Coordinates of C-alpha atoms (C1' of nucleotides) in Angstrom, one line a residue:
Chain A
M1 CA -77.0 58.0 -24.7
G2 CA -76.6 56.1 -21.7
S3 CA -80.2 55.1 -22.2
R4 CA -78.6 51.9 -24.2
L5 CA -77.8 50.6 -20.7
N6 CA -81.6 51.5 -19.7
A7 CA -82.8 49.8 -22.8
N8 CA -80.4 46.7 -22.0
L9 CA -81.3 46.6 -18.0
Q10 CA -85.2 46.7 -18.9
R11 CA -85.4 43.8 -21.4
F12 CA -86.6 41.6 -19.0
G13 CA -88.7 44.1 -16.8
A14 CA -89.1 47.8 -16.2
L15 CA -87.6 49.8 -13.7
S16 CA -89.2 52.7 -12.1
A17 CA -88.6 56.2 -13.7
A18 CA -86.6 57.0 -10.7
E19 CA -84.6 54.0 -10.9
A20 CA -84.3 54.6 -15.1
Q21 CA -82.8 58.1 -14.4
A22 CA -80.2 56.5 -11.4
V23 CA -79.2 54.4 -14.4
D24 CA -78.6 57.2 -16.5
E25 CA -76.6 59.1 -14.3
L26 CA -74.2 56.3 -13.4
I27 CA -72.6 57.0 -16.3
G28 CA -69.9 59.6 -16.6
A29 CA -67.2 60.5 -19.2
S30 CA -67.8 58.4 -22.4
R31 CA -64.7 57.9 -24.9
L32 CA -64.3 56.1 -27.9
A33 CA -62.6 53.1 -29.0
A34 CA -60.8 52.4 -32.5
P35 CA -61.8 49.3 -34.7
G36 CA -59.6 46.6 -33.4
E37 CA -58.7 48.4 -30.2
D38 CA -58.4 46.1 -27.1
M39 CA -60.5 47.7 -24.7
A40 CA -59.3 45.0 -22.0
A41 CA -56.7 42.3 -21.6
E42 CA -56.5 39.4 -19.7
G43 CA -55.1 39.7 -16.5
D44 CA -56.3 43.4 -15.9
P45 CA -57.0 44.1 -12.5
A46 CA -60.5 45.4 -11.2
G47 CA -61.1 49.1 -12.6
P48 CA -64.0 51.0 -13.6
C49 CA -67.2 49.4 -14.8
R50 CA -67.7 50.1 -18.5
V51 CA -70.6 50.0 -20.8
L52 CA -71.1 49.8 -24.3
I53 CA -72.6 52.6 -25.8
E54 CA -72.5 52.4 -29.4
G55 CA -70.7 49.9 -31.6
Q56 CA -70.0 46.3 -31.0
A57 CA -67.0 44.0 -29.6
F58 CA -66.1 40.6 -28.6
R59 CA -64.7 38.9 -25.6
H60 CA -61.8 36.5 -26.4
K61 CA -58.8 34.2 -25.4
T62 CA -56.3 33.9 -27.5
L63 CA -53.7 30.5 -26.8
P64 CA -49.9 30.8 -27.1
D65 CA -49.7 29.6 -30.6
G66 CA -52.3 31.6 -31.7
R67 CA -55.3 29.7 -31.9
R68 CA -58.3 32.2 -30.6
Q69 CA -61.7 31.5 -29.3
I70 CA -64.1 34.0 -29.1
L71 CA -66.4 34.0 -26.3
A72 CA -68.9 36.5 -26.5
F73 CA -70.2 39.2 -29.0
L74 CA -70.9 42.6 -27.2
I75 CA -73.6 45.1 -28.3
P76 CA -74.7 48.5 -27.3
G77 CA -76.1 48.4 -23.5
D78 CA -74.0 45.5 -22.9
I79 CA -71.6 45.8 -19.8
I80 CA -68.0 45.2 -20.6
D81 CA -66.5 44.7 -17.3
L82 CA -69.2 42.6 -15.2
P83 CA -66.5 40.2 -15.2
G84 CA -63.5 42.3 -13.7
V85 CA -65.6 44.1 -11.2
F86 CA -65.5 40.9 -9.0
L87 CA -62.5 38.8 -10.5
N88 CA -59.4 39.4 -12.4
L89 CA -60.5 39.6 -16.0
D90 CA -59.4 36.0 -17.3
H91 CA -59.8 37.1 -21.0
S92 CA -59.5 40.1 -23.5
V93 CA -62.0 42.7 -24.9
T94 CA -61.7 43.8 -28.4
A95 CA -63.6 46.6 -30.7
L96 CA -65.1 45.3 -33.9
G97 CA -66.1 48.7 -35.4
A98 CA -65.8 51.9 -33.6
C99 CA -67.2 52.0 -30.3
E100 CA -68.3 54.4 -27.7
L101 CA -67.9 53.5 -24.2
G102 CA -69.3 54.7 -20.9
S103 CA -67.7 54.5 -17.4
I104 CA -69.3 53.8 -14.0
P105 CA -67.4 54.6 -11.0
R106 CA -67.1 51.7 -8.6
T107 CA -68.4 53.4 -6.0
R108 CA -71.8 54.4 -7.8
L109 CA -72.2 50.7 -8.9
D110 CA -71.6 49.3 -5.7
A111 CA -73.9 51.7 -3.8
L112 CA -76.9 50.8 -6.5
M113 CA -76.1 47.2 -6.1
Q114 CA -76.5 47.5 -2.4
G115 CA -79.3 50.3 -2.0
A116 CA -81.4 49.7 -5.2
P117 CA -82.9 46.3 -5.3
A118 CA -84.6 46.5 -8.8
I119 CA -81.3 47.7 -10.7
S120 CA -79.3 45.0 -8.5
H121 CA -81.5 42.3 -10.1
A122 CA -81.4 43.8 -13.3
L123 CA -77.6 43.2 -13.5
W124 CA -77.9 39.8 -11.9
R125 CA -80.3 39.0 -14.9
T126 CA -78.0 40.6 -17.4
S127 CA -75.1 38.4 -15.8
Q128 CA -77.2 35.2 -15.9
M129 CA -78.4 35.9 -19.5
E130 CA -74.6 36.1 -20.6
L131 CA -74.4 32.5 -19.1
A132 CA -77.3 31.3 -20.7
I133 CA -75.6 32.4 -24.1
A134 CA -72.4 31.0 -23.3
R135 CA -74.3 27.5 -22.3
E136 CA -76.0 27.6 -25.9
W137 CA -72.7 28.4 -27.5
M138 CA -71.4 25.3 -25.7
V139 CA -74.2 23.2 -26.8
G140 CA -73.7 24.3 -30.6
M141 CA -69.9 23.7 -30.4
G142 CA -70.3 20.2 -28.6
R143 CA -73.4 18.8 -30.7
R144 CA -74.3 21.1 -33.8
S145 CA -72.8 20.9 -37.4
A146 CA -70.8 24.2 -38.7
Y147 CA -74.2 25.1 -40.9
S148 CA -76.3 24.6 -37.8
R149 CA -74.0 26.9 -35.7
I150 CA -73.5 29.6 -38.5
A151 CA -77.2 29.9 -38.4
H152 CA -77.7 29.8 -34.9
L153 CA -75.3 32.5 -34.3
F154 CA -77.0 34.4 -36.7
C155 CA -80.5 34.2 -35.3
E156 CA -78.9 34.9 -32.0
M157 CA -77.5 38.4 -33.1
I158 CA -81.0 38.9 -35.1
V159 CA -82.8 38.7 -31.8
R160 CA -80.3 40.6 -29.6
L161 CA -79.8 42.9 -31.8
G162 CA -83.3 43.3 -32.4
S163 CA -83.8 43.6 -28.5
V164 CA -82.2 47.0 -28.2
G165 CA -83.6 48.1 -31.9
L166 CA -80.8 47.7 -34.1
V167 CA -82.6 45.6 -36.3
S168 CA -84.8 46.8 -39.4
G169 CA -86.4 44.5 -41.7
Y170 CA -84.4 41.5 -40.7
R171 CA -81.0 43.6 -41.4
C172 CA -78.5 44.5 -39.1
T173 CA -74.8 45.6 -38.8
F174 CA -72.5 42.7 -37.7
P175 CA -69.3 44.0 -38.4
V176 CA -67.3 40.7 -38.3
T177 CA -65.0 39.0 -40.9
Q178 CA -65.5 35.1 -41.7
Q179 CA -62.3 34.8 -39.4
H180 CA -64.3 36.2 -36.5
L181 CA -67.0 33.8 -37.3
S182 CA -64.5 30.9 -37.5
D183 CA -62.7 31.9 -34.4
A184 CA -66.4 31.9 -32.5
L185 CA -67.8 28.9 -33.5
G186 CA -64.6 26.8 -33.4
L187 CA -64.3 26.2 -37.2
S188 CA -61.4 27.1 -39.6
A189 CA -61.9 30.2 -41.6
V190 CA -62.2 27.9 -45.0
H191 CA -64.9 25.9 -43.6
T192 CA -66.7 28.8 -42.4
N193 CA -66.6 30.4 -46.0
R194 CA -67.9 27.3 -47.5
T195 CA -71.0 26.8 -45.2
L196 CA -71.4 30.4 -45.6
Q197 CA -72.1 30.1 -49.1
A198 CA -74.1 27.0 -48.8
L199 CA -76.5 29.3 -46.5
R200 CA -76.7 32.0 -49.3
R201 CA -77.2 29.5 -52.0
E202 CA -80.3 28.1 -50.0
G203 CA -81.5 31.7 -50.0
L204 CA -81.4 31.9 -46.2
L205 CA -79.5 34.9 -45.9
S206 CA -77.1 37.6 -47.3
F207 CA -73.7 38.4 -45.1
Q208 CA -71.3 40.8 -46.8
A209 CA -69.2 43.8 -45.7
G210 CA -70.4 43.7 -41.9
E211 CA -74.0 43.7 -42.7
L212 CA -76.4 40.5 -42.2
T213 CA -80.0 40.3 -43.7
V214 CA -81.8 37.2 -42.9
L215 CA -83.6 36.1 -46.1
D216 CA -86.0 33.3 -44.5
W217 CA -86.3 33.8 -41.0
P218 CA -88.4 30.8 -40.2
A219 CA -85.9 28.5 -42.6
L220 CA -82.7 30.1 -40.8
Q221 CA -84.3 29.3 -37.5
E222 CA -84.8 25.7 -38.2
A223 CA -81.2 25.4 -39.6
G224 CA -80.2 26.4 -36.5
E225 CA -82.2 24.6 -34.4
F226 CA -82.6 28.0 -32.9
D227 CA -85.0 28.7 -29.9
H228 CA -85.0 32.0 -28.6
T229 CA -86.0 31.1 -25.0
Y230 CA -82.8 31.0 -23.7
L231 CA -82.5 34.5 -24.4
H232 CA -84.7 35.4 -22.1
L233 CA -86.0 38.4 -23.9
A234 CA -90.0 37.4 -23.6
G235 CA -90.1 35.8 -27.2
R236 CA -89.2 39.0 -29.5
P237 CA -88.0 37.7 -32.7
P238 CA -88.0 40.7 -35.0
R239 CA -91.7 40.5 -35.9
Q240 CA -92.1 44.2 -37.3
S241 CA -88.9 46.5 -38.0
L242 CA -87.7 47.9 -34.9
T243 CA -86.4 51.1 -36.9
S244 CA -84.1 52.9 -34.6
A245 CA -81.7 55.9 -34.5
R246 CA -78.9 55.0 -36.6
A247 CA -79.6 51.5 -37.6
Chain B
M1 CA -73.1 20.6 6.8
G2 CA -74.2 23.7 5.2
S3 CA -70.7 25.0 5.6
R4 CA -69.8 23.7 2.6
L5 CA -71.5 26.6 1.0
N6 CA -69.4 28.5 3.5
A7 CA -66.2 27.1 1.9
N8 CA -67.4 27.6 -1.3
L9 CA -68.1 31.5 -0.6
Q10 CA -65.0 31.9 0.8
R11 CA -62.8 30.2 -1.6
F12 CA -62.1 33.8 -2.9
G13 CA -61.9 35.7 0.4
A14 CA -62.9 35.7 3.9
L15 CA -66.3 36.8 5.4
S16 CA -66.7 38.1 8.9
A17 CA -67.5 35.4 11.7
A18 CA -71.1 37.1 11.6
E19 CA -71.6 36.6 7.9
A20 CA -70.5 33.1 7.8
Q21 CA -73.1 32.5 10.6
A22 CA -75.4 34.2 8.7
V23 CA -74.7 32.0 5.8
D24 CA -75.0 28.6 7.8
E25 CA -78.3 29.6 8.9
L26 CA -79.5 30.2 5.2
I27 CA -79.8 26.5 4.8
G28 CA -83.2 25.3 6.0
A29 CA -84.4 21.7 5.8
S30 CA -82.1 19.5 3.3
R31 CA -83.1 16.7 1.4
L32 CA -81.5 13.9 -0.6
A33 CA -81.9 13.0 -4.2
A34 CA -81.4 9.9 -5.8
P35 CA -78.8 9.0 -8.5
G36 CA -80.1 10.3 -11.7
E37 CA -82.9 12.1 -10.6
D38 CA -83.7 15.1 -12.0
M39 CA -83.3 18.0 -9.8
A40 CA -84.4 20.8 -12.1
A41 CA -85.8 20.6 -15.5
E42 CA -85.9 22.9 -18.5
G43 CA -88.7 25.8 -18.0
D44 CA -89.0 25.2 -14.4
P45 CA -90.1 28.8 -12.9
A46 CA -88.3 30.4 -10.3
G47 CA -88.5 28.5 -7.0
P48 CA -86.1 28.3 -3.7
C49 CA -82.8 28.4 -4.2
R50 CA -81.0 25.0 -3.6
V51 CA -77.3 24.0 -2.6
L52 CA -75.5 21.3 -3.2
I53 CA -74.2 20.0 0.1
E54 CA -73.2 16.7 -0.3
G55 CA -72.6 14.3 -3.8
Q56 CA -72.2 15.6 -7.7
A57 CA -74.5 16.8 -10.5
F58 CA -74.6 18.5 -13.8
R59 CA -76.4 21.0 -15.7
H60 CA -77.2 19.9 -19.4
K61 CA -79.5 20.3 -22.3
T62 CA -80.9 17.5 -24.2
L63 CA -81.9 18.3 -28.0
P64 CA -85.3 16.7 -29.2
D65 CA -83.2 14.0 -30.9
G66 CA -81.6 13.1 -28.0
R67 CA -78.2 14.7 -28.1
R68 CA -76.9 15.9 -25.1
Q69 CA -74.5 18.6 -24.0
I70 CA -73.7 18.7 -20.4
L71 CA -72.8 22.3 -19.4
A72 CA -71.3 22.4 -16.0
F73 CA -70.4 20.1 -12.9
L74 CA -71.8 20.9 -9.7
I75 CA -69.8 20.1 -6.5
P76 CA -70.4 20.5 -2.7
G77 CA -71.1 24.0 -2.2
D78 CA -72.4 24.9 -5.3
I79 CA -75.7 26.8 -5.7
I80 CA -77.9 24.8 -8.2
D81 CA -80.4 27.5 -8.5
L82 CA -78.6 30.5 -9.5
P83 CA -79.7 30.8 -12.7
G84 CA -83.3 30.0 -12.0
V85 CA -83.5 32.6 -9.2
F86 CA -83.6 35.9 -11.8
L87 CA -84.8 34.1 -15.0
N88 CA -86.5 31.0 -15.9
L89 CA -84.2 28.2 -15.9
D90 CA -83.3 27.1 -19.5
H91 CA -81.6 24.0 -19.0
S92 CA -81.8 20.8 -16.5
V93 CA -80.0 19.6 -13.7
T94 CA -79.5 16.0 -12.8
A95 CA -77.8 14.5 -9.9
L96 CA -74.7 12.4 -10.6
G97 CA -74.6 10.1 -7.6
A98 CA -76.5 10.5 -4.3
C99 CA -77.1 14.0 -3.2
E100 CA -77.8 16.0 -0.4
L101 CA -79.7 19.3 -0.9
G102 CA -80.2 22.3 1.5
S103 CA -82.5 24.8 0.7
I104 CA -82.4 28.7 1.0
P105 CA -86.1 30.6 1.0
R106 CA -86.0 33.2 -1.4
T107 CA -86.8 36.2 1.0
R108 CA -84.0 35.4 3.2
L109 CA -81.8 35.4 0.2
D110 CA -83.1 38.7 -1.2
A111 CA -82.6 40.1 2.2
L112 CA -79.0 38.9 2.3
M113 CA -78.3 40.1 -1.2
Q114 CA -79.5 43.7 -0.2
G115 CA -78.2 44.0 3.3
A116 CA -74.8 42.1 3.5
P117 CA -72.5 43.3 1.1
A118 CA -69.7 40.8 1.5
I119 CA -72.0 37.9 1.1
S120 CA -73.9 39.6 -2.3
H121 CA -70.1 39.9 -3.5
A122 CA -69.2 36.5 -2.5
L123 CA -72.4 35.4 -4.6
W124 CA -71.3 37.6 -7.6
R125 CA -67.9 35.8 -7.6
T126 CA -69.5 32.4 -7.4
S127 CA -71.8 33.7 -10.5
Q128 CA -68.9 35.2 -12.6
M129 CA -66.7 32.0 -11.6
E130 CA -69.2 29.7 -13.2
L131 CA -69.0 31.9 -16.4
A132 CA -65.4 31.9 -16.4
I133 CA -65.6 27.9 -16.2
A134 CA -68.4 28.1 -19.4
R135 CA -65.7 30.4 -20.8
E136 CA -62.9 27.6 -20.5
W137 CA -65.0 25.3 -21.8
M138 CA -66.1 26.9 -24.8
V139 CA -61.9 27.5 -25.4
G140 CA -61.5 23.7 -25.1
M141 CA -64.7 22.7 -27.5
G142 CA -63.8 25.2 -29.8
R143 CA -59.8 25.0 -29.9
R144 CA -58.2 22.0 -28.4
S145 CA -58.2 18.4 -29.6
A146 CA -60.3 15.4 -27.9
Y147 CA -56.7 14.7 -25.9
S148 CA -56.4 18.1 -24.4
R149 CA -60.2 18.4 -23.6
I150 CA -60.3 15.3 -21.4
A151 CA -56.9 16.4 -19.8
H152 CA -58.2 19.8 -18.9
L153 CA -61.4 18.7 -17.8
F154 CA -59.5 16.2 -15.1
C155 CA -57.2 19.0 -14.1
E156 CA -60.2 21.3 -13.5
M157 CA -62.2 18.7 -11.3
I158 CA -59.1 18.4 -9.4
V159 CA -58.4 21.9 -8.7
R160 CA -62.5 22.7 -7.7
L161 CA -62.6 19.5 -5.7
G162 CA -59.3 20.1 -4.0
S163 CA -60.7 23.7 -2.9
V164 CA -63.3 22.4 -1.0
G165 CA -61.5 19.6 0.4
L166 CA -62.8 16.7 -1.9
V167 CA -59.1 15.5 -3.1
S168 CA -56.2 13.7 -1.3
G169 CA -53.1 12.4 -2.9
Y170 CA -54.3 13.4 -6.2
R171 CA -57.2 11.3 -5.8
C172 CA -61.0 12.0 -6.0
T173 CA -64.5 11.2 -6.5
F174 CA -65.9 11.7 -9.9
P175 CA -68.7 9.6 -10.7
V176 CA -69.5 10.2 -14.2
T177 CA -69.7 7.5 -17.0
Q178 CA -67.9 7.9 -20.0
Q179 CA -70.8 8.9 -21.9
H180 CA -71.2 11.7 -19.4
L181 CA -67.6 12.6 -20.2
S182 CA -68.4 12.8 -24.0
D183 CA -71.5 14.7 -23.7
A184 CA -69.5 17.4 -21.6
L185 CA -66.6 17.7 -24.0
G186 CA -68.9 17.3 -27.2
L187 CA -67.1 14.1 -28.1
S188 CA -68.5 10.6 -29.1
A189 CA -68.1 7.8 -26.3
V190 CA -66.2 5.8 -28.7
H191 CA -63.7 8.2 -29.1
T192 CA -63.7 9.2 -25.5
N193 CA -63.4 5.9 -24.7
R194 CA -60.3 5.4 -27.0
T195 CA -58.2 9.1 -25.8
L196 CA -58.8 8.1 -22.3
Q197 CA -57.0 5.0 -22.9
A198 CA -54.3 6.8 -24.5
L199 CA -54.0 8.9 -21.1
R200 CA -54.1 6.1 -19.5
R201 CA -51.2 4.1 -21.5
E202 CA -49.1 7.5 -21.2
G203 CA -49.5 7.0 -17.3
L204 CA -51.3 10.6 -16.7
L205 CA -54.0 9.2 -15.0
S206 CA -56.4 6.3 -13.9
F207 CA -59.9 6.6 -13.9
Q208 CA -62.4 3.7 -13.1
A209 CA -65.5 3.2 -11.3
G210 CA -66.3 6.9 -10.7
E211 CA -62.9 7.5 -9.4
L212 CA -60.2 9.8 -10.9
T213 CA -56.3 9.2 -9.8
V214 CA -54.0 11.7 -11.3
L215 CA -50.8 9.8 -11.6
D216 CA -48.7 12.5 -13.3
W217 CA -50.0 15.8 -12.7
P218 CA -47.3 18.3 -14.4
A219 CA -48.1 16.0 -17.5
L220 CA -51.6 16.3 -17.5
Q221 CA -51.7 20.0 -16.7
E222 CA -49.8 20.2 -19.8
A223 CA -51.6 17.8 -22.0
G224 CA -54.5 19.9 -21.0
E225 CA -53.0 23.0 -21.7
F226 CA -54.6 24.0 -17.9
D227 CA -53.7 27.0 -16.2
H228 CA -55.8 27.1 -13.3
T229 CA -56.2 31.0 -13.0
Y230 CA -59.1 31.1 -14.8
L231 CA -60.6 29.2 -11.7
H232 CA -60.0 32.2 -9.4
L233 CA -58.8 29.9 -6.6
A234 CA -55.4 31.6 -5.4
G235 CA -53.4 29.2 -7.2
R236 CA -54.5 26.5 -5.4
P237 CA -53.4 23.2 -7.1
P238 CA -53.2 20.2 -4.7
R239 CA -49.8 20.5 -3.5
Q240 CA -50.2 18.4 -0.4
S241 CA -53.1 16.4 0.3
L242 CA -56.2 18.1 1.7
T243 CA -57.5 15.3 3.6
S244 CA -61.4 15.6 4.5
A245 CA -64.2 14.1 6.1
R246 CA -65.6 11.7 3.8
A247 CA -63.1 12.1 1.0
Chain C
dC1 C1' -49.2 50.4 -58.9
dG2 C1' -47.5 47.8 -54.9
dT3 C1' -49.2 46.1 -50.7
dC4 C1' -52.7 44.5 -47.7
dT5 C1' -56.8 42.3 -46.2
dA6 C1' -60.9 39.6 -47.0
dG7 C1' -62.8 36.1 -49.3
dT8 C1' -62.7 32.3 -52.6
dT9 C1' -61.4 27.9 -54.6
dG10 C1' -59.1 23.1 -55.1
dA11 C1' -56.8 19.3 -53.5
dT12 C1' -55.1 16.5 -49.8
dT13 C1' -55.5 14.8 -45.0
dC14 C1' -57.1 13.7 -40.8
dG15 C1' -59.6 13.6 -36.3
dC16 C1' -63.6 12.3 -35.0
dC17 C1' -68.1 9.8 -35.8
dT18 C1' -71.1 5.9 -36.9
dC19 C1' -72.3 1.6 -37.2
dA20 C1' -71.9 -3.0 -35.4
dA21 C1' -70.1 -6.5 -32.3
dG22 C1' -68.3 -8.3 -28.4
dT23 C1' -66.5 -8.3 -23.2
dG24 C1' -67.4 -8.0 -18.3
dT25 C1' -70.0 -6.8 -14.5
dT26 C1' -74.1 -6.0 -11.7
dG27 C1' -78.7 -7.1 -10.5
dT28 C1' -82.7 -9.5 -10.4
dG29 C1' -86.3 -13.2 -10.8
dG30 C1' -87.3 -17.9 -11.5
Chain D
dC1 C1' -78.0 -21.0 -8.6
dC2 C1' -78.4 -20.0 -12.9
dA3 C1' -80.5 -17.6 -17.2
dC4 C1' -80.9 -13.0 -19.0
dA5 C1' -81.4 -8.3 -18.8
dA6 C1' -79.0 -3.7 -18.3
dC7 C1' -75.5 -1.1 -18.4
dA8 C1' -70.4 0.4 -19.3
dC9 C1' -67.0 -0.2 -21.5
dT10 C1' -63.9 -2.2 -25.7
dT11 C1' -62.3 -3.0 -30.1
dG12 C1' -62.6 -3.1 -35.3
dA13 C1' -64.0 -1.1 -39.7
dG14 C1' -65.6 2.4 -42.8
dG15 C1' -67.0 7.1 -43.9
dC16 C1' -67.8 12.0 -43.5
dG17 C1' -66.9 16.5 -41.7
dA18 C1' -63.8 19.6 -41.0
dA19 C1' -58.6 20.9 -41.0
dT20 C1' -54.4 22.0 -43.4
dC21 C1' -51.9 23.6 -47.1
dA22 C1' -51.5 26.1 -51.0
dA23 C1' -52.9 29.2 -54.4
dC24 C1' -55.5 32.9 -56.8
dT25 C1' -59.0 37.0 -56.8
dA26 C1' -60.9 41.2 -55.7
dG27 C1' -61.1 45.4 -53.3
dA28 C1' -59.0 49.5 -50.3
dC29 C1' -55.7 52.2 -49.3
dG30 C1' -51.5 54.6 -49.5

DNA sequence: CGTCTAGTTGATTCGCCTCAAGTGTTGTGG
DNA sequence: CCACAACACTTGAGGCGAATCAACTAGACG
């Protein structure tokens, strides 16, 4: 369903029925990506613009000696190649679990960005939201403790996944290993492990086998100094469970 | 001179003469900001879109207890309010030295983003470049040592300022205190001080009174693991001095 | 069953932080 | 012209958070 893209673009404000339909028609053939597959690599020239329809992925840079920094997690509805549309890609994108990808022809995209102001604005907003998330990550890596950082990331994923209907009962799929978490937060795997244990011990969450369950949402937010406003999702922490297809 | 904006937008690719003129005519009245003045604060609603014509500034978030994270440095030609055009601002912007600001009416901006593909694309590229810089900062804060991070930031500023003609002889104005550097890099002021001393001791640079001079550009790049490609400036490290007005 | 990967644990080390003074410079008012 | 703030920078001492090194366990898989 391409309408995941619609769900994404309309998180900030509704599109008209015609526009929404135009968005759905954007997406051509979809294809699958296997877990761990590199969907894009550093230096790739501009190509088609792909959308993550199902599954999760991450952007990352890996240094020559193996150190890796994860830059963003992508969830259904996110646009993979927005950076690559205008500049050469300066990082890689790898699938976490199995992914389904949609593809938008460049000509169609260009046409809409020129001719459909509402869609163009929606694309701008998603791009600025990615920047807003990056800024919050910088605050975390620069100024927050490991404990806070981990809590904050989990809060963020709950709200983001919730906004596209992938959270129910404070539970969601987040198929990352502790090593992924470490690389996203700038920590060692050992320290991430111990800190995760502390979060579990305090009863804030459970996290195993790629499934995250928040057990004490207020406490987790406080631990992470989490304030959802930077996500610009009109204050939509998961109050009631937004049960959704195949959550 | 509004043409600083043109210099910025055309760093990636030329605009036609007519487009360049349209860009220059975008900017209405300019005004001055005093050193340390907050030019925008967290939570500000969308307003006019301002451009930094002269001087430098920085984006930052300050936490309730006083910890501060600097998110970006803005240099002449940079657009201050790009994040605020589409979403409420989630951070503050403060002048470093004295600044001159130009202002673009929203209606004019919207019209150009719809009607002038080349300008619209140039805006997209600047936005994606800001994201690219943010990503590189994440790599630094997550995975690089204090020594590397400082070196990297200085390399970045030299290349960015060089791309708008504000570097001559590997020397540029960068009016930040050690505290600013610390807040940008996620370090304590004490440690920044000691690490700066190391960089000076090794003869890589001099940095005092807001003026940066790179004494050993190859060594500084190596120390910072600096690879300019993420800046997408067509590999323009400052070879020959690009002397410029009032540099 | 061996092998692989993810997670866990302990011991040790170190990069960076915090606290606490002290220096130098600038600006300001008496 | 001299206190004296105010600020940026510097230096020393001590401590903690997180890294590193090194096993070891447990489940998944062929």
